[in-house]
Coordinates of C-alpha atoms and ligand atoms in Angstrom, one line a residue:
M1 CA 9.5 -28.5 -1.6
S2 CA 10.0 -25.1 -3.4
G3 CA 12.5 -26.1 -5.9
G4 CA 11.5 -26.4 -9.5
V5 CA 7.3 -24.8 -8.5
R6 CA 7.7 -22.2 -11.0
I7 CA 5.5 -18.6 -9.3
G8 CA 4.3 -16.4 -12.0
I9 CA 3.3 -12.7 -10.1
A10 CA 1.3 -10.1 -12.1
G11 CA 1.8 -7.6 -10.6
A12 CA 5.7 -5.5 -9.6
G13 CA 3.7 -3.3 -7.2
L14 CA 4.6 -3.0 -3.5
G15 CA 2.6 -6.3 -2.6
G16 CA 3.9 -8.2 -6.2
V17 CA 7.6 -6.8 -5.7
A18 CA 7.6 -8.5 -1.8
A19 CA 5.9 -11.9 -2.9
A20 CA 9.2 -11.7 -5.3
G21 CA 11.3 -11.2 -3.0
L22 CA 9.8 -13.1 -0.2
L23 CA 9.8 -16.0 -2.4
E24 CA 12.8 -16.0 -4.8
K25 CA 14.9 -16.2 -0.9
A26 CA 12.4 -19.1 -0.1
G27 CA 14.1 -20.6 -3.2
F28 CA 10.9 -20.5 -5.2
D29 CA 11.2 -20.1 -9.0
V30 CA 9.7 -16.5 -9.7
V31 CA 8.7 -14.7 -12.6
L32 CA 7.1 -11.3 -12.0
F33 CA 5.2 -10.0 -14.3
D34 CA 4.3 -6.0 -15.5
Q35 CA 2.4 -3.4 -17.6
A36 CA 4.5 -0.7 -17.3
P37 CA 7.6 -0.1 -19.9
A38 CA 9.8 0.6 -17.1
F39 CA 10.6 0.8 -13.5
S40 CA 9.2 4.5 -12.7
R41 CA 9.2 7.2 -9.4
L42 CA 6.0 7.7 -9.2
G43 CA 5.6 11.1 -7.4
A44 CA 4.3 10.6 -3.8
G45 CA 4.6 9.5 -0.5
I46 CA 4.2 6.7 1.9
Q47 CA 4.3 5.3 5.2
F48 CA 5.1 2.4 6.6
G49 CA 5.0 1.0 9.7
P50 CA 6.1 -1.8 12.1
N51 CA 4.1 -4.2 10.8
V52 CA 6.0 -4.1 7.9
L53 CA 9.2 -3.4 8.9
K54 CA 9.4 -6.6 10.7
I55 CA 8.9 -8.2 7.4
L56 CA 11.4 -6.0 5.5
A57 CA 13.9 -7.4 7.8
T58 CA 14.0 -10.7 6.3
L59 CA 15.2 -9.4 3.2
D60 CA 18.3 -9.2 2.9
G61 CA 17.6 -6.0 5.8
L62 CA 15.7 -3.8 3.9
D63 CA 14.6 -2.4 7.1
K64 CA 18.2 -1.2 8.0
K65 CA 19.1 0.3 4.3
L66 CA 15.4 2.9 4.8
E67 CA 15.9 3.5 7.6
E68 CA 19.3 5.1 6.6
I69 CA 16.8 7.3 3.9
S70 CA 13.7 7.3 4.7
C71 CA 12.1 10.6 7.6
L72 CA 11.1 8.9 10.9
P73 CA 8.8 10.5 13.2
D74 CA 8.8 10.3 16.7
Y75 CA 4.4 11.0 16.6
W76 CA 1.5 11.4 14.9
L77 CA -0.3 14.0 15.0
S78 CA -4.0 14.7 14.4
R79 CA -5.0 19.0 14.6
K80 CA -7.1 20.3 14.7
W81 CA -8.2 21.9 10.7
D82 CA -8.6 25.7 12.2
D83 CA -6.6 26.4 15.5
G84 CA -4.1 23.0 14.9
T85 CA -5.8 21.7 18.7
V86 CA -4.2 18.6 18.9
M87 CA -6.8 16.0 19.0
A88 CA -4.3 13.2 19.6
K89 CA -0.2 12.4 20.1
I90 CA 0.4 8.6 18.6
P91 CA 3.7 7.6 19.4
L92 CA 5.4 5.9 16.4
N93 CA 9.4 6.1 17.2
A94 CA 9.2 7.1 20.5
E95 CA 7.4 3.9 21.2
R96 CA 9.5 1.9 18.0
G97 CA 10.9 -0.5 20.8
R98 CA 6.8 -1.5 22.4
Y99 CA 6.5 -2.1 18.3
G100 CA 9.5 -3.9 17.5
A101 CA 10.4 -2.4 14.9
P102 CA 10.5 1.5 13.0
Y103 CA 7.8 3.9 11.8
I104 CA 8.6 5.2 8.2
T105 CA 7.7 7.9 6.2
I106 CA 9.5 7.6 2.1
H107 CA 9.0 8.5 -0.8
R108 CA 7.0 6.5 -3.0
G109 CA 10.0 5.7 -5.5
D110 CA 12.7 4.8 -3.4
L111 CA 10.6 2.2 -1.6
H112 CA 9.8 0.5 -4.4
Q113 CA 13.4 0.8 -5.9
A114 CA 14.7 -0.6 -2.6
M115 CA 12.3 -3.5 -2.6
L116 CA 13.1 -4.2 -6.6
D117 CA 16.4 -4.9 -5.5
C118 CA 15.7 -7.9 -3.4
V119 CA 14.3 -9.7 -6.7
S120 CA 16.9 -10.9 -9.1
S121 CA 16.9 -8.6 -12.3
E122 CA 16.5 -10.8 -14.6
R123 CA 13.6 -12.7 -12.7
V124 CA 11.1 -9.1 -13.7
K125 CA 9.1 -8.3 -17.2
W126 CA 8.6 -5.2 -17.5
A127 CA 6.1 -4.5 -20.7
H128 CA 4.1 -7.9 -19.8
K129 CA 0.7 -7.0 -19.4
L130 CA -1.0 -10.0 -18.4
V131 CA -3.9 -10.2 -20.4
D132 CA -5.6 -14.0 -20.3
F133 CA -4.6 -17.4 -19.0
T134 CA -5.6 -20.8 -18.9
D135 CA -6.0 -23.0 -15.8
D136 CA -5.6 -26.7 -16.5
G137 CA -5.4 -28.2 -13.2
H138 CA -1.6 -29.2 -14.2
G139 CA 0.1 -25.6 -14.6
V140 CA -1.9 -22.2 -15.6
T141 CA -0.5 -20.5 -19.2
L142 CA -0.6 -16.8 -18.4
N143 CA -0.7 -14.2 -22.0
F144 CA 0.4 -11.0 -22.5
E145 CA -0.5 -8.1 -24.8
N146 CA 3.2 -8.3 -26.1
G147 CA 1.4 -12.0 -27.7
A148 CA 4.2 -13.8 -25.3
S149 CA 2.7 -16.6 -23.3
E150 CA 4.7 -18.5 -19.9
T151 CA 3.6 -21.7 -18.8
V152 CA 4.5 -21.4 -14.3
D153 CA 2.6 -24.0 -11.6
I154 CA 1.2 -20.8 -9.8
L155 CA -0.1 -17.7 -10.3
I156 CA -0.7 -14.7 -8.0
G157 CA -2.7 -11.8 -8.9
A158 CA -1.2 -8.9 -7.4
D159 CA -2.0 -6.5 -9.8
G160 CA -4.3 -4.2 -8.1
I161 CA -7.6 -3.0 -7.9
N162 CA -8.6 -2.8 -11.4
S163 CA -6.9 -6.3 -11.2
R164 CA -6.8 -9.4 -14.7
V165 CA -6.6 -12.0 -12.2
R166 CA -9.3 -11.5 -9.8
E167 CA -11.9 -10.6 -12.8
K168 CA -11.2 -13.7 -15.3
I169 CA -11.4 -16.1 -12.0
F170 CA -14.6 -13.3 -9.7
G171 CA -16.2 -11.6 -13.6
L172 CA -16.4 -8.6 -14.4
D173 CA -17.3 -6.1 -11.5
E174 CA -15.8 -1.8 -11.7
A175 CA -14.4 -0.4 -8.9
V176 CA -16.7 1.5 -6.5
Y177 CA -15.9 4.7 -6.6
T178 CA -16.2 6.2 -2.9
G179 CA -17.6 9.8 -3.4
W180 CA -13.9 11.5 -2.2
I181 CA -10.9 12.4 -3.7
A182 CA -7.8 12.7 -3.2
H183 CA -4.8 15.8 -4.2
R184 CA -1.8 14.8 -3.7
A185 CA 1.5 16.8 -4.0
I186 CA 5.4 17.4 -3.0
I187 CA 6.7 20.4 -2.0
P188 CA 10.1 22.0 -0.9
G189 CA 11.0 20.7 2.5
A190 CA 13.0 24.2 3.7
A191 CA 9.2 25.8 2.2
A192 CA 7.3 23.2 4.7
K193 CA 10.7 23.8 7.3
S194 CA 9.9 27.9 7.4
L195 CA 6.2 26.9 8.3
G196 CA 7.1 24.8 11.5
A197 CA 6.0 22.0 10.2
D198 CA 5.4 18.7 12.1
L199 CA 7.2 15.3 11.1
N200 CA 4.2 13.9 10.0
A201 CA 0.3 15.4 10.7
K202 CA -2.6 14.7 9.9
W203 CA -5.2 18.2 9.8
W204 CA -8.9 16.7 10.4
S205 CA -12.5 18.9 9.8
A206 CA -15.8 17.8 10.0
D207 CA -15.6 16.4 6.4
R208 CA -12.3 16.5 4.7
H209 CA -8.9 16.4 5.9
I210 CA -4.8 16.6 5.2
V211 CA -2.0 14.5 6.0
C212 CA 1.9 16.2 5.5
Y213 CA 5.1 14.6 6.1
Y214 CA 8.7 14.7 5.2
L215 CA 9.7 12.1 2.5
D216 CA 13.6 11.4 3.3
K217 CA 16.5 12.0 6.2
N218 CA 17.8 14.9 4.8
E219 CA 13.8 16.6 4.5
D220 CA 13.9 17.4 1.5
E221 CA 10.5 16.7 0.7
F222 CA 7.1 17.1 1.8
Y223 CA 4.9 15.8 1.2
L224 CA 0.7 16.8 0.7
V225 CA -2.3 14.0 0.6
T226 CA -5.4 15.0 1.3
G227 CA -8.7 13.2 1.3
E228 CA -12.1 14.8 -0.1
P229 CA -15.8 14.6 -1.1
A230 CA -16.0 15.5 -5.1
E231 CA -17.6 14.4 -8.1
W232 CA -15.6 11.8 -10.5
A233 CA -16.7 11.5 -14.1
S234 CA -13.4 10.3 -15.2
R235 CA -11.9 6.9 -16.2
A236 CA -9.2 8.2 -15.8
G237 CA -6.9 6.6 -12.7
Q238 CA -5.9 10.8 -11.6
L239 CA -5.7 14.0 -13.4
P240 CA -3.7 16.6 -13.2
S241 CA -5.0 19.7 -10.6
S242 CA -3.7 23.4 -9.6
R243 CA -3.3 25.1 -6.4
E244 CA -6.2 26.8 -6.9
A245 CA -8.4 23.4 -6.6
L246 CA -6.3 22.8 -3.4
R247 CA -7.1 26.7 -1.8
E248 CA -10.5 26.0 -2.8
A249 CA -11.1 23.1 -1.1
F250 CA -9.3 23.8 2.7
K251 CA -10.7 27.5 2.6
G252 CA -10.4 28.9 6.4
F253 CA -8.3 25.5 7.3
H254 CA -4.3 26.6 10.2
P255 CA -2.4 29.3 8.1
M256 CA 0.1 26.4 8.2
V257 CA -2.0 24.6 6.0
Q258 CA -2.4 27.8 3.5
G259 CA 1.4 28.3 4.2
Y260 CA 2.1 24.6 2.4
I261 CA -0.7 25.1 -0.2
D262 CA 0.9 28.4 -1.0
A263 CA 4.7 26.4 -1.6
T264 CA 3.1 23.8 -3.7
D265 CA 3.9 23.4 -7.8
V266 CA 2.6 20.3 -9.4
V267 CA -0.5 18.6 -8.0
T268 CA -2.5 16.2 -9.3
K269 CA -6.1 14.6 -7.9
W270 CA -6.5 11.1 -8.0
P271 CA -10.0 9.1 -7.4
L272 CA -10.5 6.6 -4.4
K273 CA -11.9 3.8 -5.2
T274 CA -13.2 0.8 -3.2
R275 CA -15.3 -3.2 -3.1
A276 CA -16.5 -4.8 -1.0
P277 CA -15.2 -8.0 0.8
L278 CA -14.6 -11.4 -1.9
P279 CA -15.7 -14.2 -0.4
V280 CA -12.2 -16.1 -0.9
W281 CA -9.0 -15.0 -2.3
Y282 CA -8.3 -18.1 -5.2
Q283 CA -9.3 -20.8 -7.2
G284 CA -7.3 -23.4 -8.9
R285 CA -4.0 -22.5 -9.6
S286 CA -4.2 -18.9 -8.7
V287 CA -4.5 -16.4 -6.1
L288 CA -5.2 -13.3 -4.9
L289 CA -3.1 -10.6 -2.5
G290 CA -3.1 -6.7 -1.7
D291 CA -5.6 -4.5 -3.7
A292 CA -6.6 -7.1 -6.0
C293 CA -8.3 -9.2 -3.2
H294 CA -9.0 -6.3 -0.8
P295 CA -8.6 -2.7 -1.9
M296 CA -9.5 0.3 0.6
K297 CA -9.7 3.9 0.7
P298 CA -6.3 5.3 2.1
H299 CA -6.5 6.6 5.2
M300 CA -4.8 4.1 7.5
A301 CA -2.3 4.0 5.9
Q302 CA -2.3 0.4 6.0
G303 CA -3.4 -0.6 2.3
A304 CA 0.1 -1.3 0.6
A305 CA 1.5 -2.6 4.3
M306 CA -1.6 -4.8 3.7
A307 CA -0.5 -6.2 0.8
V308 CA 3.0 -6.7 2.0
E309 CA 1.3 -9.0 4.8
D310 CA -0.3 -11.0 1.8
A311 CA 2.8 -11.8 0.1
A312 CA 4.9 -12.7 3.7
V313 CA 1.9 -15.3 4.9
L314 CA 1.3 -16.6 1.7
A315 CA 4.8 -17.2 1.3
R316 CA 4.9 -19.2 4.6
C317 CA 2.2 -20.8 3.1
L318 CA 3.7 -22.6 0.1
T319 CA 6.9 -22.9 1.5
E320 CA 5.4 -24.4 4.9
L321 CA 2.8 -26.6 3.9
G322 CA 4.2 -26.9 0.4
T323 CA 2.0 -26.4 -3.4
K324 CA 0.8 -30.4 -3.9
D325 CA -2.2 -29.9 -1.9
L326 CA -2.9 -25.8 -3.4
E327 CA -6.8 -25.6 -2.4
R328 CA -5.3 -26.5 1.3
T329 CA -2.6 -24.1 1.2
F330 CA -4.4 -21.0 -0.1
R331 CA -7.2 -21.5 2.0
S332 CA -4.8 -21.5 4.9
Y333 CA -3.2 -18.0 3.7
H334 CA -6.7 -17.1 3.0
E335 CA -7.8 -17.3 6.8
A336 CA -4.7 -16.3 8.2
R337 CA -5.3 -13.0 6.5
K338 CA -8.7 -12.1 5.8
E339 CA -10.0 -10.6 9.4
R340 CA -7.3 -8.4 9.7
A341 CA -7.2 -7.8 6.1
T342 CA -10.9 -6.3 6.9
K343 CA -11.3 -5.0 9.8
V344 CA -8.2 -2.5 8.3
Q345 CA -10.0 -2.1 5.1
S346 CA -13.0 -1.5 7.2
I347 CA -11.4 1.0 9.4
S348 CA -9.3 2.3 6.3
N349 CA -12.7 2.9 4.7
A350 CA -14.4 4.8 7.7
N351 CA -11.6 7.4 8.5
T352 CA -11.8 7.0 11.8
W353 CA -7.8 5.9 12.3
L354 CA -5.9 7.9 14.8
R355 CA -8.3 10.9 15.1
Q356 CA -9.1 10.8 18.5
P357 CA -6.4 8.9 21.2
E358 CA -6.1 4.8 20.9
D359 CA -3.4 2.5 21.4
P360 CA -2.5 1.6 18.2
Y361 CA -0.5 -1.9 19.0
W362 CA -2.6 -4.2 17.4
C363 CA -2.0 -2.3 14.0
Y364 CA 2.0 -1.3 14.3
G365 CA 2.4 -4.5 17.0
D366 CA 1.4 -7.8 15.0
N367 CA 4.7 -9.6 13.4
I368 CA 3.2 -11.7 11.0
Y369 CA 6.3 -14.7 11.4
D370 CA 4.2 -14.9 15.0
L371 CA 1.6 -16.8 13.3
T372 CA 0.9 -20.5 13.9
I373 CA 0.1 -21.6 9.9
E374 CA -1.7 -24.6 9.7
Ligands
FAD1 P1 -0.5 -1.7 -6.9 O1 0.5 -0.6 -5.8 O2 -2.1 -0.9 -7.4 O3 0.5 -2.6 -7.7 C1 -0.6 -3.3 -8.6 C2 0.7 -3.4 -10.2 O4 0.4 -4.2 -11.3 C3 1.4 -2.0 -11.2 O5 2.4 -2.0 -10.6 C4 0.1 -2.3 -12.1 O6 1.5 -1.4 -13.0 C5 0.3 -3.9 -12.7 N1 -0.8 -4.8 -12.9 C6 -2.3 -4.2 -13.4 N2 -2.0 -4.8 -14.1 C7 -2.1 -5.6 -14.5 C8 -1.6 -6.6 -15.3 N3 -3.0 -7.1 -16.3 N4 -1.2 -7.1 -15.9 C9 0.1 -6.3 -15.5 N5 0.0 -5.5 -14.3 C10 -0.2 -5.3 -14.1 N6 -0.6 1.9 1.5 C11 0.5 1.8 2.4 O7 0.6 1.5 3.7 N7 0.7 3.0 3.2 C12 0.0 4.8 2.8 O8 0.9 5.6 2.9 C13 -0.5 5.0 1.6 N8 -1.4 6.2 1.1 C14 -2.0 6.2 0.2 C15 -1.9 7.4 -0.6 C16 -2.9 7.1 -1.0 C17 -3.4 9.0 -2.0 C18 -3.9 6.6 -2.1 C19 -4.8 6.2 -3.4 C20 -3.0 4.6 -1.3 C21 -2.2 4.8 -0.4 N9 -1.7 3.4 0.1 C22 -1.2 3.4 0.9 C23 -2.6 2.1 -0.8 C24 -1.5 1.6 -1.7 O9 -1.6 2.5 -2.3 C25 -2.5 0.2 -1.8 O10 -2.9 -0.4 -1.1 C26 -0.9 -0.3 -2.7 O11 -0.2 0.2 -3.4 C27 -1.4 -1.5 -2.2 O12 -0.5 -3.0 -3.6 P2 -0.8 -3.4 -4.8 O13 0.4 -4.2 -5.0 O14 -1.8 -4.7 -4.0 O15 -1.4 -3.0 -5.7

């Protein structure tokens, strides 16, 4: 059913790379385009829950490879900002058997590289920024900024919050600044250890938080990522910031947090943006996944996870329902995904996840391979 069908994916972020790996494995003729000149090891961390690791396990045992290099926290701690009181202690790998896979924290670049290694290198085309496309009902012609042009049977828009594919289908509509930024920094693991760092903790005050975790098995790098109200006037996706700005924003926080901030060197800040849920994620021969159709504030650490889940469900729909009746295949994909993605989007935007004791099983225990595709 998949033989000979050529699928173009715009965007080699975590969602696009997952789609490429899964669709190539299913026998589709996949080609992955990204505007970036080449892969780069972005200096940030990411958490991936058991719901995603179950999908990565189908990519030549990628789950095992990631387990060898990442940090595997037993618990998630929610701590009170000033005195460190534990407000919630949520089992992660302590209940891995129940969730059905591990929970990892890792350097985003290392995760991205490991996922890219699951896609044949000749299928990945860097320096290909999609500027336009035309769907003539039989195929989609893609036009790139570098002058190249390609024709595919199906276009997947995995091109992030400012998706060109979404814009072409649904019209220009700026993403909404939420009024919050995220500061990000990586400090030496030894500095964190000397302060008695938890493996994975979020320190909460009434209006801001800082999330802190290790990025690797050897605990060489420790990551800080915040959520805080702030003005944002720039059009840039990120800007340099400073240790002083972090100190100012987290004045009065617990001495352990102050110690982390003292150990920072390079600090950046990012505007947190979102969009209202879209009524539908496809049109004609084009379909969206990940931040292109449901961006969110990052406070549930599930944005990329949802992109990978989308990729896996879309791959199943294309494989099991075929490509002859794309309207039906894409409708099934959207039906299968919209409720869960919208639920995660709204909890993540509300920033309430795991602040108090709760059972995260509905999120981490989920297995997209248990879904009935129809
Ligand atoms: P993206 O990662 O945005 O990838 C889009 C890709 O498309 C990029 O490579 C871009 O270069 C490319 N592109 C864009 N336009 C074009 C074009 N016109 N032509 C070709 N290529 C194009 N999620 C988690 O699951 N866990 C976490 O712990 C987590 N932490 C986060 C912390 C912060 C501070 C933030 C901001 C987000 C966090 N997220 C986390 C969310 C996560 O980063 C996103 O949801 C995820 O990256 C979305 O993946 P994506 O593949 O849909 O899009």
